[in-house]
Short mmCIF file of C-alpha atoms in Angstrom, two decimals:
data_model
loop_
_atom_site.label_atom_id
_atom_site.label_comp_id
_atom_site.label_asym_id
_atom_site.label_seq_id
_atom_site.Cartn_x
_atom_site.Cartn_y
_atom_site.Cartn_z
CA MET A 1 -10.97 -26.64 -31.65
CA THR A 2 -7.48 -26.20 -31.61
CA VAL A 3 -5.07 -23.22 -32.97
CA LEU A 4 -2.31 -24.72 -34.46
CA PRO A 5 1.18 -23.89 -35.21
CA ILE A 6 2.14 -22.39 -39.12
CA THR A 7 4.87 -23.75 -40.17
CA ILE A 8 7.41 -21.51 -42.05
CA TRP A 9 8.94 -21.79 -45.30
CA GLY A 10 11.61 -24.39 -45.18
CA GLU A 11 9.95 -27.13 -43.70
CA PRO A 12 9.48 -30.23 -46.14
CA VAL A 13 5.92 -30.76 -46.30
CA LEU A 14 5.30 -27.11 -47.77
CA HIS A 15 7.89 -28.14 -50.53
CA ARG A 16 5.98 -31.46 -51.84
CA ARG A 17 3.06 -32.54 -53.14
CA ALA A 18 0.16 -33.17 -51.07
CA ALA A 19 -1.90 -36.51 -50.53
CA GLU A 20 -5.02 -37.42 -51.86
CA VAL A 21 -7.32 -37.91 -48.90
CA GLU A 22 -8.80 -40.85 -48.98
CA GLU A 23 -11.12 -40.96 -45.22
CA PHE A 24 -13.87 -38.65 -44.70
CA ASP A 25 -14.04 -38.85 -41.08
CA ASP A 26 -14.41 -37.35 -37.68
CA GLU A 27 -10.45 -37.31 -37.99
CA LEU A 28 -10.66 -34.84 -40.73
CA ARG A 29 -13.50 -33.02 -40.21
CA THR A 30 -11.87 -31.96 -36.56
CA LEU A 31 -8.85 -30.71 -38.45
CA ILE A 32 -11.12 -28.94 -41.09
CA ALA A 33 -11.96 -26.92 -37.99
CA ASP A 34 -8.62 -26.26 -36.44
CA MET A 35 -7.88 -25.06 -39.45
CA PHE A 36 -10.41 -22.59 -39.88
CA GLU A 37 -9.77 -21.42 -35.90
CA THR A 38 -6.34 -21.24 -37.17
CA ASN A 39 -7.12 -19.27 -39.97
CA ASP A 40 -9.45 -17.05 -37.90
CA ALA A 41 -6.18 -16.67 -35.19
CA ALA A 42 -3.66 -15.73 -37.81
CA ASN A 43 -6.35 -13.42 -39.88
CA GLY A 44 -5.81 -15.28 -42.59
CA VAL A 45 -8.20 -15.24 -46.02
CA GLY A 46 -7.10 -19.33 -46.51
CA LEU A 47 -5.01 -21.70 -44.93
CA ALA A 48 -3.55 -25.47 -46.65
CA ALA A 49 -3.05 -28.04 -44.47
CA PRO A 50 0.37 -28.28 -45.32
CA GLN A 51 0.73 -24.79 -43.81
CA VAL A 52 0.00 -26.98 -40.23
CA GLY A 53 2.13 -29.58 -40.93
CA VAL A 54 -0.45 -32.11 -42.52
CA GLY A 55 0.34 -33.13 -46.03
CA LYS A 56 -2.71 -33.49 -47.19
CA ARG A 57 -4.69 -32.27 -50.26
CA ILE A 58 -7.29 -29.75 -48.23
CA PHE A 59 -7.29 -26.05 -48.09
CA VAL A 60 -9.90 -23.76 -46.11
CA TYR A 61 -10.72 -20.24 -47.01
CA LYS A 62 -12.63 -17.25 -45.82
CA TYR A 63 -13.25 -14.46 -48.31
CA ALA A 64 -16.26 -12.24 -48.98
CA ASN A 65 -16.68 -12.37 -52.52
CA GLU A 66 -19.45 -11.59 -55.37
CA ASP A 67 -19.07 -15.12 -57.41
CA GLY A 68 -22.12 -16.48 -55.79
CA ALA A 69 -19.86 -18.78 -53.50
CA PRO A 70 -20.03 -18.79 -49.84
CA PRO A 71 -17.79 -16.60 -47.91
CA ALA A 72 -16.02 -19.51 -46.32
CA GLY A 73 -15.05 -23.21 -46.98
CA VAL A 74 -13.41 -25.65 -47.46
CA LEU A 75 -12.09 -27.95 -50.21
CA VAL A 76 -10.77 -31.25 -49.85
CA ASN A 77 -8.83 -33.19 -53.11
CA PRO A 78 -9.54 -29.94 -55.27
CA VAL A 79 -9.35 -29.71 -59.06
CA LEU A 80 -8.22 -26.21 -60.07
CA THR A 81 -9.04 -25.12 -64.20
CA LEU A 82 -7.71 -21.55 -64.78
CA SER A 83 -7.71 -18.20 -67.14
CA LYS A 84 -5.10 -17.62 -68.80
CA VAL A 85 -2.70 -15.60 -66.58
CA SER A 86 -1.65 -12.25 -68.55
CA GLY A 87 2.17 -11.81 -69.37
CA ALA A 88 2.18 -8.70 -68.23
CA LEU A 89 4.61 -7.63 -65.44
CA PRO A 90 2.54 -7.31 -62.24
CA ASP A 91 0.93 -4.43 -60.83
CA PRO A 92 2.96 -3.81 -56.97
CA ASP A 93 0.35 -1.97 -56.18
CA GLU A 94 -2.41 -3.87 -56.92
CA GLU A 95 -1.45 -7.61 -56.86
CA GLU A 96 0.54 -8.06 -54.02
CA GLU A 97 0.46 -11.05 -52.28
CA GLY A 98 1.28 -12.31 -48.66
CA CYS A 99 1.81 -15.84 -46.81
CA LEU A 100 1.03 -17.30 -43.61
CA SER A 101 4.15 -19.57 -44.28
CA PHE A 102 6.21 -16.76 -45.28
CA PRO A 103 5.11 -14.28 -42.77
CA GLY A 104 5.23 -10.90 -42.80
CA GLY A 105 6.84 -10.78 -46.89
CA GLN A 106 4.55 -9.61 -49.78
CA PHE A 107 5.71 -9.28 -53.02
CA PRO A 108 3.36 -9.01 -56.72
CA LEU A 109 2.52 -12.03 -58.41
CA LYS A 110 0.84 -12.15 -61.51
CA ARG A 111 -2.72 -14.73 -61.44
CA ALA A 112 -4.92 -16.05 -63.73
CA GLU A 113 -8.18 -13.94 -63.45
CA TRP A 114 -10.71 -16.48 -63.61
CA ALA A 115 -10.52 -20.18 -61.51
CA ARG A 116 -12.76 -22.70 -61.41
CA VAL A 117 -12.88 -24.78 -58.48
CA GLN A 118 -14.21 -28.67 -57.77
CA GLY A 119 -13.93 -31.04 -55.23
CA PHE A 120 -15.40 -32.10 -52.13
CA ASP A 121 -16.41 -30.69 -48.66
CA GLY A 122 -15.68 -32.11 -45.02
CA ASN A 123 -18.44 -34.58 -45.46
CA GLY A 124 -17.32 -35.81 -49.22
CA GLN A 125 -20.37 -33.65 -50.64
CA PRO A 126 -19.26 -32.52 -54.53
CA VAL A 127 -18.02 -28.68 -54.12
CA ASP A 128 -17.81 -26.33 -57.46
CA PHE A 129 -17.97 -22.75 -57.79
CA GLU A 130 -15.74 -20.32 -60.01
CA ALA A 131 -13.96 -17.53 -58.71
CA THR A 132 -12.80 -14.10 -60.14
CA GLY A 133 -10.38 -11.22 -59.25
CA TRP A 134 -8.64 -11.46 -55.78
CA PHE A 135 -11.14 -14.51 -54.75
CA ALA A 136 -9.44 -16.34 -57.76
CA ARG A 137 -6.16 -15.10 -56.44
CA VAL A 138 -7.22 -16.69 -53.21
CA ILE A 139 -8.33 -20.41 -54.42
CA GLN A 140 -4.86 -20.27 -56.48
CA HIS A 141 -2.84 -19.15 -53.67
CA GLU A 142 -3.76 -22.21 -51.17
CA TYR A 143 -4.26 -24.83 -54.35
CA ASP A 144 -0.49 -24.13 -54.66
CA HIS A 145 0.39 -25.21 -51.07
CA LEU A 146 -1.20 -28.57 -51.87
CA ASP A 147 1.17 -29.21 -54.97
CA GLY A 148 4.34 -28.08 -52.49
CA LYS A 149 4.46 -24.52 -53.96
CA LEU A 150 4.44 -21.01 -52.40
CA TYR A 151 3.74 -17.95 -53.95
CA VAL A 152 7.43 -17.08 -53.58
CA ASP A 153 8.65 -19.91 -55.81
CA ARG A 154 6.92 -18.20 -58.86
CA LEU A 155 7.91 -14.74 -58.19
CA LEU A 156 9.91 -12.59 -60.56
CA ASP A 157 13.79 -12.72 -60.53
CA ARG A 158 13.56 -9.42 -59.06
CA TYR A 159 11.18 -10.27 -56.46
CA SER A 160 12.55 -13.66 -55.88
CA ARG A 161 16.32 -12.51 -55.13
CA LYS A 162 13.88 -10.03 -52.39
CA ALA A 163 12.09 -12.80 -51.06
CA LYS A 164 15.38 -14.89 -50.84
CA LYS A 165 17.22 -11.85 -48.73
CA LEU A 166 13.83 -11.78 -46.28
CA ALA A 167 14.50 -15.79 -45.73
CA LYS A 168 17.85 -15.90 -45.24
CA LYS A 169 17.95 -12.73 -43.10
CA SER A 170 14.88 -14.35 -41.04
CA GLY A 171 17.03 -17.77 -40.53
CA TRP A 172 14.12 -19.63 -42.64
CA GLY A 173 14.65 -22.33 -44.65
CA VAL A 174 15.21 -24.93 -42.61
CA PRO A 175 12.69 -27.66 -41.03
CA GLY A 176 10.97 -27.42 -37.67
CA LEU A 177 10.44 -23.23 -38.07
CA THR A 178 6.43 -22.12 -36.83
CA TRP A 179 4.76 -19.66 -35.55
CA MET A 180 1.80 -19.32 -33.63
CA PRO A 181 -0.87 -17.59 -34.30
CA GLY A 182 -2.80 -15.39 -31.14
CA VAL A 183 0.80 -16.20 -29.44
CA ASP A 184 3.41 -14.82 -31.89
CA PRO A 185 3.29 -11.00 -32.97
CA ASP A 186 0.92 -11.04 -35.97
CA PRO A 187 3.58 -10.83 -39.12
CA PHE A 188 1.41 -9.30 -41.12
CA GLY A 189 0.62 -6.25 -38.49
CA HIS A 190 -3.61 -6.84 -38.01
#
C-alpha cells in the first residue's frame, strides 16, 4: 500500500464530476487500499478518489458509528438519499467541518441529519446502509467530492469569504498543489 499526495483546492479534478467506475479489478482494489492508507496517514475520517487526483466515483471512510454500518468502508458508484437540511444557521461549535483538500480550514456548515448510501464495495458487491448525525455528515462530505464540490462551496457568505481569504493567503486555487500525509506537517494538528 502507498500513501498518495492529497490534492488541494484549485486542482481541476476536485471541481468536476467524477466518472463512474466500470471495472471492478485489481487496479481498483489497489487504489482503494492506497486510499485507506492515505486516509489513515492523514488522520482523516474519509477520502474521495478526486482528492488523490483520480476522477472516479469512489470514497473510503473510517468513522465509528452507532448506525450498524461497518466502522470503515468503501463506496464505489454511490447513490445518496438525504433527509431535508434544516434552514437554521449552522452552529459554529457543533457543525464545523474541515477537509483534507482545504488543509487547516474549518468552517460551520449545515448538513442533513440522515443519509442512506447505496453503492458497491471494491469487489462489486452491493453496499447499503443508513447514517445519522456526524456519520451522515462524513458520508455527505465525501459524496460531494464525487460531484466536484468541496464543503467550502456550500458555506454561508460570511464563512465563504473567510474561506476565500484563507485560500488566497495560502496560494491555493491553482493546479498542481498537493500535500503529503506523514511527510508534510498535519494541517489539522493531529
